[in-house]
mmCIF file of C-alpha atoms and ligand atoms in Angstrom:
data_model
loop_
_atom_site.group_PDB
_atom_site.id
_atom_site.type_symbol
_atom_site.label_atom_id
_atom_site.label_comp_id
_atom_site.label_asym_id
_atom_site.label_seq_id
_atom_site.Cartn_x
_atom_site.Cartn_y
_atom_site.Cartn_z
ATOM 1 C CA UNK M 178 10.285 -19.805 4.409
ATOM 2 C CA UNK M 179 6.615 -20.593 3.698
ATOM 3 C CA UNK M 180 4.220 -17.703 4.008
ATOM 4 C CA UNK M 181 2.085 -17.845 7.158
ATOM 5 C CA UNK M 182 -1.713 -17.822 6.909
ATOM 6 C CA UNK M 183 -3.545 -14.797 8.336
ATOM 7 C CA UNK M 184 -5.803 -15.540 11.339
ATOM 8 C CA UNK M 185 -8.748 -13.182 11.487
ATOM 9 C CA UNK M 186 -11.418 -12.959 14.199
ATOM 10 C CA UNK M 187 -15.011 -13.145 12.937
ATOM 11 C CA UNK M 188 -16.591 -9.739 12.416
ATOM 12 C CA UNK M 189 -13.287 -8.006 11.883
ATOM 13 C CA UNK M 190 -12.913 -5.872 8.755
ATOM 14 C CA UNK M 191 -10.479 -6.718 5.989
ATOM 15 C CA UNK M 192 -7.234 -4.872 5.578
ATOM 16 C CA UNK M 193 -6.295 -4.308 1.940
ATOM 17 C CA UNK M 194 -3.175 -2.426 0.926
ATOM 18 C CA UNK M 195 -2.239 -1.007 -2.452
ATOM 19 C CA UNK M 196 1.376 -0.749 -3.470
ATOM 20 C CA UNK M 197 3.300 0.278 -6.564
ATOM 21 C CA UNK M 198 5.677 2.812 -8.035
ATOM 22 C CA UNK M 199 5.029 6.404 -8.975
ATOM 23 C CA UNK M 200 2.041 6.886 -11.287
ATOM 24 C CA UNK M 201 0.834 3.297 -10.945
ATOM 25 C CA UNK M 202 -2.723 4.532 -10.354
ATOM 26 C CA UNK M 203 -3.187 3.443 -6.743
ATOM 27 C CA UNK M 204 -5.386 6.302 -5.617
ATOM 28 C CA UNK M 205 -7.728 5.986 -8.623
ATOM 29 C CA UNK M 206 -8.076 2.248 -8.055
ATOM 30 C CA UNK M 207 -8.618 2.568 -4.317
ATOM 31 C CA UNK M 208 -11.429 5.034 -4.944
ATOM 32 C CA UNK M 209 -13.050 2.712 -7.486
ATOM 33 C CA UNK M 210 -12.791 -0.260 -5.137
ATOM 34 C CA UNK M 211 -14.192 1.691 -2.179
ATOM 35 C CA UNK M 212 -17.221 2.664 -4.274
ATOM 36 C CA UNK M 213 -17.808 -0.958 -5.200
ATOM 37 C CA UNK M 214 -17.492 -2.200 -1.646
ATOM 38 C CA UNK M 215 -19.860 0.475 -0.400
ATOM 39 C CA UNK M 216 -22.345 -0.452 -3.119
ATOM 40 C CA UNK M 217 -22.102 -3.978 -1.700
ATOM 41 C CA UNK M 218 -23.060 -2.512 1.708
ATOM 42 C CA UNK M 219 -19.644 -3.002 3.253
ATOM 43 C CA UNK M 220 -18.394 -0.182 5.444
ATOM 44 C CA UNK M 221 -15.136 1.062 3.960
ATOM 45 C CA UNK M 222 -12.364 3.418 5.005
ATOM 46 C CA UNK M 223 -9.828 4.786 2.531
ATOM 47 C CA UNK M 224 -6.561 5.913 4.032
ATOM 48 C CA UNK M 225 -2.929 6.378 3.030
ATOM 49 C CA UNK M 226 0.675 6.297 4.144
ATOM 50 C CA UNK M 227 2.689 8.170 5.069
ATOM 51 C CA UNK M 228 -0.189 9.907 6.809
ATOM 52 C CA UNK M 229 -3.776 8.846 7.416
ATOM 53 C CA UNK M 230 -4.037 10.273 10.949
ATOM 54 C CA UNK M 231 -3.490 13.852 12.132
ATOM 55 C CA UNK M 232 -0.108 13.026 13.713
ATOM 56 C CA UNK M 233 1.091 10.993 10.745
ATOM 57 C CA UNK M 234 0.059 13.720 8.280
ATOM 58 C CA UNK M 235 2.487 16.092 10.006
ATOM 59 C CA UNK M 236 5.271 13.562 9.502
ATOM 60 C CA UNK M 237 4.159 13.075 5.875
ATOM 61 C CA UNK M 238 4.757 16.744 5.273
ATOM 62 C CA UNK M 239 8.252 16.429 6.753
ATOM 63 C CA UNK M 240 9.353 13.387 4.723
ATOM 64 C CA UNK M 241 7.888 14.454 1.401
ATOM 65 C CA UNK M 242 9.495 17.879 1.714
ATOM 66 C CA UNK M 243 12.844 16.052 1.676
ATOM 67 C CA UNK M 244 13.631 17.004 5.281
ATOM 68 C CA UNK M 245 13.927 13.349 6.310
ATOM 69 C CA UNK M 246 16.588 12.760 3.684
ATOM 70 C CA UNK M 247 18.828 15.288 5.432
ATOM 71 C CA UNK M 248 18.746 13.125 8.572
ATOM 72 C CA UNK M 249 20.027 10.018 6.782
ATOM 73 C CA UNK M 250 18.317 6.741 5.817
ATOM 74 C CA UNK M 251 17.895 5.275 9.326
ATOM 75 C CA UNK M 252 16.362 8.402 10.797
ATOM 76 C CA UNK M 253 14.121 8.827 7.753
ATOM 77 C CA UNK M 254 12.948 5.244 8.340
ATOM 78 C CA UNK M 255 12.175 6.162 11.949
ATOM 79 C CA UNK M 256 9.978 8.979 10.690
ATOM 80 C CA UNK M 257 7.986 6.593 8.480
ATOM 81 C CA UNK M 258 7.767 4.205 11.440
ATOM 82 C CA UNK M 259 6.500 6.919 13.787
ATOM 83 C CA UNK M 260 3.839 7.879 11.252
ATOM 84 C CA UNK M 261 2.789 4.232 10.831
ATOM 85 C CA UNK M 262 2.633 3.668 14.574
ATOM 86 C CA UNK M 263 0.184 6.549 15.002
ATOM 87 C CA UNK M 264 -1.854 5.557 11.939
ATOM 88 C CA UNK M 265 -2.190 1.904 12.974
ATOM 89 C CA UNK M 266 -3.069 2.700 16.588
ATOM 90 C CA UNK M 267 -5.508 5.527 16.027
ATOM 91 C CA UNK M 268 -7.118 4.702 12.672
ATOM 92 C CA UNK M 269 -6.487 1.259 11.162
ATOM 93 C CA UNK M 270 -6.878 -1.035 14.178
ATOM 94 C CA UNK M 271 -9.984 0.701 15.569
ATOM 95 C CA UNK M 272 -11.649 0.542 12.130
ATOM 96 C CA UNK M 273 -10.853 -3.154 11.600
ATOM 97 C CA UNK M 274 -12.155 -3.941 15.064
ATOM 98 C CA UNK M 275 -15.443 -2.231 14.170
ATOM 99 C CA UNK M 276 -15.791 -4.413 11.080
ATOM 100 C CA UNK M 277 -14.789 -1.723 8.608
ATOM 101 C CA UNK M 278 -12.854 -2.654 5.460
ATOM 102 C CA UNK M 279 -9.680 -0.566 5.388
ATOM 103 C CA UNK M 280 -8.124 0.287 2.022
ATOM 104 C CA UNK M 281 -4.682 1.756 2.504
ATOM 105 C CA UNK M 282 -2.603 3.502 -0.164
ATOM 106 C CA UNK M 283 0.877 2.129 0.688
ATOM 107 C CA UNK M 284 1.862 0.317 3.865
ATOM 108 C CA UNK M 285 4.843 -1.638 5.175
ATOM 109 C CA UNK M 286 5.892 -2.983 1.749
ATOM 110 C CA UNK M 287 6.704 0.618 0.812
ATOM 111 C CA UNK M 288 9.211 0.732 3.664
ATOM 112 C CA UNK M 289 10.675 -2.622 2.582
ATOM 113 C CA UNK M 290 11.094 -1.339 -0.948
ATOM 114 C CA UNK M 291 11.960 2.350 -0.611
ATOM 115 C CA UNK M 292 13.996 2.282 2.601
ATOM 116 C CA UNK M 293 15.148 -1.359 2.446
ATOM 117 C CA UNK M 294 15.897 -2.367 -1.125
ATOM 118 C CA UNK M 295 16.561 1.141 -2.414
ATOM 119 C CA UNK M 296 17.621 3.061 0.681
ATOM 120 C CA UNK M 297 19.800 0.188 1.886
ATOM 121 C CA UNK M 298 18.557 0.306 5.429
ATOM 122 C CA UNK M 299 19.519 -2.975 7.127
ATOM 123 C CA UNK M 300 16.849 -5.717 7.207
ATOM 124 C CA UNK M 301 17.308 -6.208 10.981
ATOM 125 C CA UNK M 302 16.571 -2.529 11.565
ATOM 126 C CA UNK M 303 13.448 -2.736 9.379
ATOM 127 C CA UNK M 304 12.290 -5.886 11.171
ATOM 128 C CA UNK M 305 12.650 -4.180 14.534
ATOM 129 C CA UNK M 306 10.676 -1.149 13.330
ATOM 130 C CA UNK M 307 7.990 -3.407 11.925
ATOM 131 C CA UNK M 308 7.626 -5.281 15.219
ATOM 132 C CA UNK M 309 7.205 -2.029 17.107
ATOM 133 C CA UNK M 310 4.800 -0.345 14.693
ATOM 134 C CA UNK M 311 2.540 -3.075 13.379
ATOM 135 C CA UNK M 312 3.198 -6.149 15.503
ATOM 136 C CA UNK M 313 1.079 -8.956 14.120
ATOM 137 C CA UNK M 314 -1.013 -6.765 11.825
ATOM 138 C CA UNK M 315 -0.677 -8.048 8.301
ATOM 139 C CA UNK M 316 -2.739 -7.044 5.267
ATOM 140 C CA UNK M 317 -5.343 -9.642 4.262
ATOM 141 C CA UNK M 318 -4.517 -8.712 0.686
ATOM 142 C CA UNK M 319 -1.903 -6.537 -0.989
ATOM 143 C CA UNK M 320 -2.503 -5.421 -4.555
ATOM 144 C CA UNK M 321 0.718 -4.442 -6.282
ATOM 145 C CA UNK M 322 -0.005 -2.233 -9.287
ATOM 146 C CA UNK M 323 2.661 -2.880 -11.864
ATOM 147 C CA UNK M 324 3.361 -0.446 -14.663
ATOM 148 C CA UNK M 325 6.414 0.163 -16.897
ATOM 149 C CA UNK M 326 8.577 2.898 -15.365
ATOM 150 C CA UNK M 327 8.277 5.306 -18.308
ATOM 151 C CA UNK M 328 4.479 5.045 -18.221
ATOM 152 C CA UNK M 329 4.318 5.625 -14.456
ATOM 153 C CA UNK M 330 6.647 8.611 -14.499
ATOM 154 C CA UNK M 331 4.732 10.178 -17.381
ATOM 155 C CA UNK M 332 1.457 9.772 -15.468
ATOM 156 C CA UNK M 333 3.046 11.258 -12.318
ATOM 157 C CA UNK M 334 4.343 14.255 -14.318
ATOM 158 C CA UNK M 335 0.886 14.899 -15.803
ATOM 159 C CA UNK M 336 -0.722 14.682 -12.353
ATOM 160 C CA UNK M 337 1.885 17.068 -10.923
ATOM 161 C CA UNK M 338 1.413 19.700 -13.652
ATOM 162 C CA UNK M 339 3.648 22.690 -12.991
ATOM 163 C CA UNK M 340 4.415 21.590 -9.390
ATOM 164 C CA UNK M 341 7.865 20.360 -8.315
ATOM 165 C CA UNK M 342 8.527 16.587 -8.046
ATOM 166 C CA UNK M 343 8.529 15.316 -4.453
ATOM 167 C CA UNK M 344 11.366 13.614 -2.564
ATOM 168 C CA UNK M 345 10.968 10.256 -4.355
ATOM 169 C CA UNK M 346 9.625 11.341 -7.750
ATOM 170 C CA UNK M 347 12.879 13.210 -8.296
ATOM 171 C CA UNK M 348 15.068 10.069 -8.007
ATOM 172 C CA UNK M 349 16.636 8.807 -11.263
ATOM 173 C CA UNK M 350 15.297 6.258 -13.764
ATOM 174 C CA UNK M 351 17.397 3.406 -12.342
ATOM 175 C CA UNK M 352 15.788 3.995 -8.922
ATOM 176 C CA UNK M 353 12.322 3.581 -10.408
ATOM 177 C CA UNK M 354 13.339 0.470 -12.341
ATOM 178 C CA UNK M 355 14.753 -1.089 -9.158
ATOM 179 C CA UNK M 356 11.575 -0.093 -7.366
ATOM 180 C CA UNK M 357 9.434 -1.960 -9.868
ATOM 181 C CA UNK M 358 11.675 -5.004 -9.633
ATOM 182 C CA UNK M 359 11.551 -4.985 -5.819
ATOM 183 C CA UNK M 360 7.746 -4.940 -5.853
ATOM 184 C CA UNK M 361 7.596 -7.762 -8.391
ATOM 185 C CA UNK M 362 9.879 -9.751 -6.101
ATOM 186 C CA UNK M 363 7.593 -9.240 -3.095
ATOM 187 C CA UNK M 364 4.640 -10.435 -5.188
ATOM 188 C CA UNK M 365 6.587 -13.544 -6.184
ATOM 189 C CA UNK M 366 7.764 -14.225 -2.604
ATOM 190 C CA UNK M 367 4.352 -13.824 -0.941
ATOM 191 C CA UNK M 368 1.699 -15.118 -3.349
ATOM 192 C CA UNK M 369 -0.799 -15.805 -0.573
ATOM 193 C CA UNK M 370 -0.934 -12.154 0.499
ATOM 194 C CA UNK M 371 0.062 -10.328 -2.700
ATOM 195 C CA UNK M 372 -1.373 -10.111 -6.203
ATOM 196 C CA UNK M 373 0.454 -8.355 -9.018
ATOM 197 C CA UNK M 374 -1.987 -6.323 -11.127
ATOM 198 C CA UNK M 375 -1.108 -5.200 -14.644
ATOM 199 C CA UNK M 376 -1.778 -1.474 -14.314
ATOM 200 C CA UNK M 377 -0.731 -0.574 -17.850
ATOM 201 C CA UNK M 378 -4.330 -0.481 -19.034
ATOM 202 C CA UNK M 379 -7.276 1.890 -18.828
ATOM 203 C CA UNK M 380 -8.795 2.606 -15.431
ATOM 204 C CA UNK M 381 -11.927 0.493 -15.978
ATOM 205 C CA UNK M 382 -9.952 -2.575 -17.056
ATOM 206 C CA UNK M 383 -7.630 -2.369 -14.054
ATOM 207 C CA UNK M 384 -10.624 -1.837 -11.733
ATOM 208 C CA UNK M 385 -12.323 -4.929 -13.179
ATOM 209 C CA UNK M 386 -9.174 -6.976 -12.577
ATOM 210 C CA UNK M 387 -8.914 -5.705 -8.999
ATOM 211 C CA UNK M 388 -12.549 -6.605 -8.375
ATOM 212 C CA UNK M 389 -12.030 -10.076 -9.811
ATOM 213 C CA UNK M 390 -9.246 -10.651 -7.270
ATOM 214 C CA UNK M 391 -11.481 -9.566 -4.391
ATOM 215 C CA UNK M 392 -14.331 -11.770 -5.517
ATOM 216 C CA UNK M 393 -12.002 -14.660 -5.771
ATOM 217 C CA UNK M 394 -10.377 -14.078 -2.387
ATOM 218 C CA UNK M 395 -13.218 -12.916 -0.218
ATOM 219 C CA UNK M 396 -16.651 -13.457 -1.686
ATOM 220 C CA UNK M 397 -16.639 -16.822 -3.367
ATOM 221 C CA UNK M 398 -17.885 -18.646 -0.277
ATOM 222 C CA UNK M 399 -20.590 -16.127 0.684
ATOM 223 C CA UNK M 400 -21.657 -14.877 -2.699
ATOM 224 C CA UNK M 401 -25.299 -15.310 -1.657
ATOM 225 C CA UNK M 402 -24.868 -13.218 1.495
ATOM 226 C CA UNK M 403 -23.407 -10.035 0.087
ATOM 227 C CA UNK M 404 -25.535 -7.853 -2.166
ATOM 228 C CA UNK M 405 -24.488 -6.414 -5.541
ATOM 229 C CA UNK M 406 -21.281 -8.353 -6.003
ATOM 230 C CA UNK M 407 -21.646 -8.854 -9.727
HETATM 231 P P1 LIG W 724 2.789 10.013 -2.327
HETATM 232 O O1 LIG W 724 2.660 11.411 -2.845
HETATM 233 O O2 LIG W 724 1.705 9.490 -1.464
HETATM 234 O O3 LIG W 724 3.166 9.079 -3.533
HETATM 235 P P2 LIG W 724 2.387 8.014 -4.344
HETATM 236 O O4 LIG W 724 1.283 8.725 -5.039
HETATM 237 O O5 LIG W 724 3.445 7.477 -5.236
HETATM 238 O O6 LIG W 724 1.911 6.986 -3.348
HETATM 239 O O7 LIG W 724 4.179 9.939 -1.578
HETATM 240 C C1 LIG W 724 4.572 8.903 -0.785
HETATM 241 C C2 LIG W 724 6.045 8.661 -1.007
HETATM 242 O O8 LIG W 724 6.620 8.140 0.180
HETATM 243 C C3 LIG W 724 6.282 7.649 -2.114
HETATM 244 O O9 LIG W 724 7.268 8.138 -2.990
HETATM 245 C C4 LIG W 724 6.817 6.441 -1.384
HETATM 246 C C5 LIG W 724 7.371 6.972 -0.110
HETATM 247 N N1 LIG W 724 7.275 6.051 1.047
HETATM 248 C C6 LIG W 724 8.432 5.510 1.585
HETATM 249 O O10 LIG W 724 9.523 5.796 1.119
HETATM 250 N N2 LIG W 724 8.335 4.671 2.658
HETATM 251 C C7 LIG W 724 7.142 4.335 3.223
HETATM 252 O O11 LIG W 724 7.099 3.544 4.199
HETATM 253 C C8 LIG W 724 5.954 4.885 2.654
HETATM 254 C C9 LIG W 724 4.609 4.560 3.249
HETATM 255 C C10 LIG W 724 6.063 5.752 1.571
#
């Protein structure tokens, strides 16, 4: 089925999501992008999932502790959905309405990949959850940071230091390979919304590639109206 175009009221902020496997560098890149957007005088909000609102952060703690896994895949999916519902209603939608650009570290593609492709939760169940939690809200752009599994896991281990791996970091190598594949598939299926970014490069190079995508997608037409977009 052809990908539908996003309709966006004038004055509304843009909703940009970052996706990718463990150690793909999402948080570093989101921070870099937020700084650039703010330098261009665009109001920006950085947020994340699971979490991003006080209620959703409580659920984040539950799922990442592995507690959700004990309940089984469907119930764990309900926990992610409950967190997203709160986050969308109390943080994302109000910010977009006020014209703020929202940069979100993971969103509904994570559920598609982790719970759907890898957790084998039924597509109909995921569709129903999606309707309830996000309705018509769709990212204006999704950047999928793609990195070889060994590189990503090594980065995640360095970041973690002596701490224990979380619920998903501790899955086996095959899981992470399937994860990468599932994300690449989403990028191929939805080229209008998604861009695959080669994240196996230094931070500055990846940030420059991310910025090039934004310029191309959002600023080409009004390059004269927005300051500091070079
Ligand atoms: P986090 O520490 O934020 O990981 P990362 O730095 O990789 O983003 O942990 C979030 C974990 O939750 C991550 O392993 C992916 C998983 N997750 C899901 O399984 N489903 C979801 O819908 C979301 C948003 C995250």
